[in-house]
Amino acid sequence: MRLQFPKLNLPFPSLKIKEVDSNLEVWDIVRQKYIILTPEEWVRQHWIHLLYHSYGYPIGLMRVEKLAKSLSTRGLRFDMICCNRQGENLILLELKAPHIPLNDQVLMQAMEYDSAPLIILSNGMEHLLYQWDMKRGAYEKAEKLPHFELLR
């Protein structure tokens, strides 16, 4: 089995990967099942492990590929959301395959989904963090992702 995915600009996680019918599948610790390993999934799995192991976000408070409440009539799914213990959105992640550039269109796509105080855009190589500015009523670029314990 040979991985055909690039080394990302994220810490390399310990992933369970297996080959099934000439497809690679990865164990998703959030969904508790094997998922076909696409380039976008490669990025998502890196983020799941980074948020859990380095930033303290509980696995049970992560949501992956769920219908966005605000857009459920259109059938749109967000890539990933981290919630607080009350079930409120903390971070919305819009994840792309490594070859997809991050631009204003990607940010606009993320802003269409359920709102969250923080938005992360990432293709695994580049990462952009935005925080909601209540005074301006808009998302502003932010520098540092807070640890889960600081967002409660």
Short mmCIF file of C-alpha atoms in Angstrom, two decimals:
data_model
loop_
_atom_site.label_atom_id
_atom_site.label_comp_id
_atom_site.label_asym_id
_atom_site.label_seq_id
_atom_site.Cartn_x
_atom_site.Cartn_y
_atom_site.Cartn_z
CA MET A 1 0.00 0.00 0.00
CA ARG A 2 1.50 3.31 -1.06
CA LEU A 3 0.02 6.66 -0.05
CA GLN A 4 -0.38 9.03 -2.96
CA PHE A 5 -1.02 12.10 -0.83
CA PRO A 6 1.36 15.02 -0.24
CA LYS A 7 2.98 15.80 3.08
CA LEU A 8 0.82 18.54 4.56
CA ASN A 9 1.78 21.64 6.50
CA LEU A 10 0.25 20.02 9.61
CA PRO A 11 1.60 17.55 12.16
CA PHE A 12 1.43 14.01 10.79
CA PRO A 13 -1.19 12.02 12.73
CA SER A 14 -1.14 8.34 13.53
CA LEU A 15 -3.80 7.08 11.11
CA LYS A 16 -5.24 3.61 10.58
CA ILE A 17 -5.30 3.09 6.83
CA LYS A 18 -6.31 -0.04 4.95
CA GLU A 19 -6.82 -1.04 1.34
CA VAL A 20 -10.26 -2.25 0.28
CA ASP A 21 -11.04 -3.10 -3.35
CA SER A 22 -8.08 -1.00 -4.57
CA ASN A 23 -9.26 2.01 -2.51
CA LEU A 24 -7.53 3.32 0.58
CA GLU A 25 -9.73 3.83 3.61
CA VAL A 26 -8.93 5.68 6.82
CA TRP A 27 -10.43 5.12 10.28
CA ASP A 28 -12.29 8.28 11.26
CA ILE A 29 -12.23 8.68 15.05
CA VAL A 30 -15.20 11.06 14.91
CA ARG A 31 -17.54 8.96 12.77
CA GLN A 32 -16.15 5.69 14.19
CA LYS A 33 -15.87 4.00 10.81
CA TYR A 34 -13.59 3.63 7.82
CA ILE A 35 -13.95 6.37 5.17
CA ILE A 36 -12.57 6.38 1.62
CA LEU A 37 -9.35 8.36 1.70
CA THR A 38 -9.74 11.23 -0.77
CA PRO A 39 -7.42 14.25 -0.88
CA GLU A 40 -9.97 16.31 1.09
CA GLU A 41 -10.37 13.50 3.64
CA TRP A 42 -6.57 13.42 4.00
CA VAL A 43 -6.72 17.08 5.08
CA ARG A 44 -9.75 16.52 7.35
CA GLN A 45 -8.10 13.64 9.19
CA HIS A 46 -5.02 15.75 9.87
CA TRP A 47 -7.23 18.50 11.32
CA ILE A 48 -9.30 16.10 13.45
CA HIS A 49 -6.16 14.73 15.08
CA LEU A 50 -4.56 18.16 15.47
CA LEU A 51 -7.65 19.64 17.14
CA TYR A 52 -8.01 16.64 19.44
CA HIS A 53 -4.36 16.04 20.39
CA SER A 54 -2.97 19.59 20.38
CA TYR A 55 -5.93 21.86 21.11
CA GLY A 56 -8.04 19.70 23.42
CA TYR A 57 -11.22 19.61 21.36
CA PRO A 58 -13.22 16.55 22.45
CA ILE A 59 -14.00 14.01 19.73
CA GLY A 60 -17.61 13.88 20.94
CA LEU A 61 -18.02 17.59 20.19
CA MET A 62 -16.81 17.34 16.60
CA ARG A 63 -19.31 17.03 13.74
CA VAL A 64 -18.20 15.89 10.29
CA GLU A 65 -20.12 16.07 6.99
CA LYS A 66 -23.49 16.91 8.53
CA LEU A 67 -26.32 18.87 6.96
CA ALA A 68 -26.04 22.55 7.73
CA LYS A 69 -29.15 23.57 9.68
CA SER A 70 -29.43 26.89 7.88
CA LEU A 71 -29.16 25.21 4.47
CA SER A 72 -30.77 21.83 5.06
CA THR A 73 -33.39 22.55 2.38
CA ARG A 74 -30.53 22.79 -0.16
CA GLY A 75 -28.88 19.62 1.15
CA LEU A 76 -25.54 21.32 1.81
CA ARG A 77 -23.12 19.71 4.24
CA PHE A 78 -20.36 21.44 6.14
CA ASP A 79 -16.95 19.78 6.26
CA MET A 80 -16.49 19.96 10.01
CA ILE A 81 -17.73 21.83 13.08
CA CYS A 82 -16.44 21.80 16.65
CA CYS A 83 -19.02 22.62 19.31
CA ASN A 84 -18.88 23.62 22.97
CA ARG A 85 -20.39 21.47 25.72
CA GLN A 86 -23.76 23.20 25.21
CA GLY A 87 -23.80 22.13 21.55
CA GLU A 88 -23.14 25.63 20.19
CA ASN A 89 -20.80 25.98 17.24
CA LEU A 90 -17.25 27.12 18.08
CA ILE A 91 -15.28 26.46 14.91
CA LEU A 92 -16.43 25.81 11.37
CA LEU A 93 -13.80 24.23 9.14
CA GLU A 94 -13.98 24.47 5.37
CA LEU A 95 -11.45 21.97 4.06
CA LYS A 96 -10.16 21.56 0.54
CA ALA A 97 -7.86 19.14 -1.23
CA PRO A 98 -4.21 20.28 -1.21
CA HIS A 99 -4.31 21.41 -4.86
CA ILE A 100 -7.34 23.70 -4.33
CA PRO A 101 -6.31 27.31 -3.58
CA LEU A 102 -7.88 29.20 -0.68
CA ASN A 103 -9.57 32.40 -1.79
CA ASP A 104 -12.54 34.65 -1.07
CA GLN A 105 -14.87 32.16 -2.74
CA VAL A 106 -13.87 29.49 -0.19
CA LEU A 107 -14.51 31.93 2.65
CA MET A 108 -17.91 32.84 1.19
CA GLN A 109 -18.74 29.12 0.94
CA ALA A 110 -17.89 28.64 4.64
CA MET A 111 -19.97 31.67 5.61
CA GLU A 112 -23.04 30.12 3.89
CA TYR A 113 -23.14 27.33 6.46
CA ASP A 114 -24.15 27.51 10.11
CA SER A 115 -22.39 30.37 11.84
CA ALA A 116 -19.51 29.94 14.27
CA PRO A 117 -17.26 32.43 16.09
CA LEU A 118 -14.22 30.95 14.32
CA ILE A 119 -13.75 29.77 10.74
CA ILE A 120 -10.76 27.78 9.54
CA LEU A 121 -10.06 27.45 5.84
CA SER A 122 -7.41 24.88 4.99
CA ASN A 123 -6.13 22.88 2.06
CA GLY A 124 -3.53 21.26 4.29
CA MET A 125 -0.78 23.45 2.91
CA GLU A 126 -2.20 26.86 3.76
CA HIS A 127 -4.47 27.65 6.72
CA LEU A 128 -6.52 30.77 7.29
CA LEU A 129 -8.23 31.56 10.58
CA TYR A 130 -11.07 34.06 10.88
CA GLN A 131 -12.80 35.29 14.02
CA TRP A 132 -16.16 37.00 14.25
CA ASP A 133 -15.74 40.64 15.31
CA MET A 134 -18.92 41.64 17.14
CA LYS A 135 -18.16 45.39 16.89
CA ARG A 136 -17.71 45.31 13.11
CA GLY A 137 -20.26 42.56 12.47
CA ALA A 138 -17.82 40.74 10.20
CA TYR A 139 -15.14 38.06 10.16
CA GLU A 140 -11.58 39.31 10.61
CA LYS A 141 -8.35 37.39 10.10
CA ALA A 142 -7.01 35.98 13.35
CA GLU A 143 -3.54 34.77 14.26
CA LYS A 144 -3.91 31.98 16.80
CA LEU A 145 -6.40 29.19 17.33
CA PRO A 146 -7.35 29.01 21.02
CA HIS A 147 -7.24 25.81 23.05
CA PHE A 148 -10.69 24.31 23.74
CA GLU A 149 -10.47 25.14 27.45
CA LEU A 150 -10.22 28.85 26.64
CA LEU A 151 -13.44 28.86 24.58
CA ARG A 152 -15.88 27.40 27.03
#
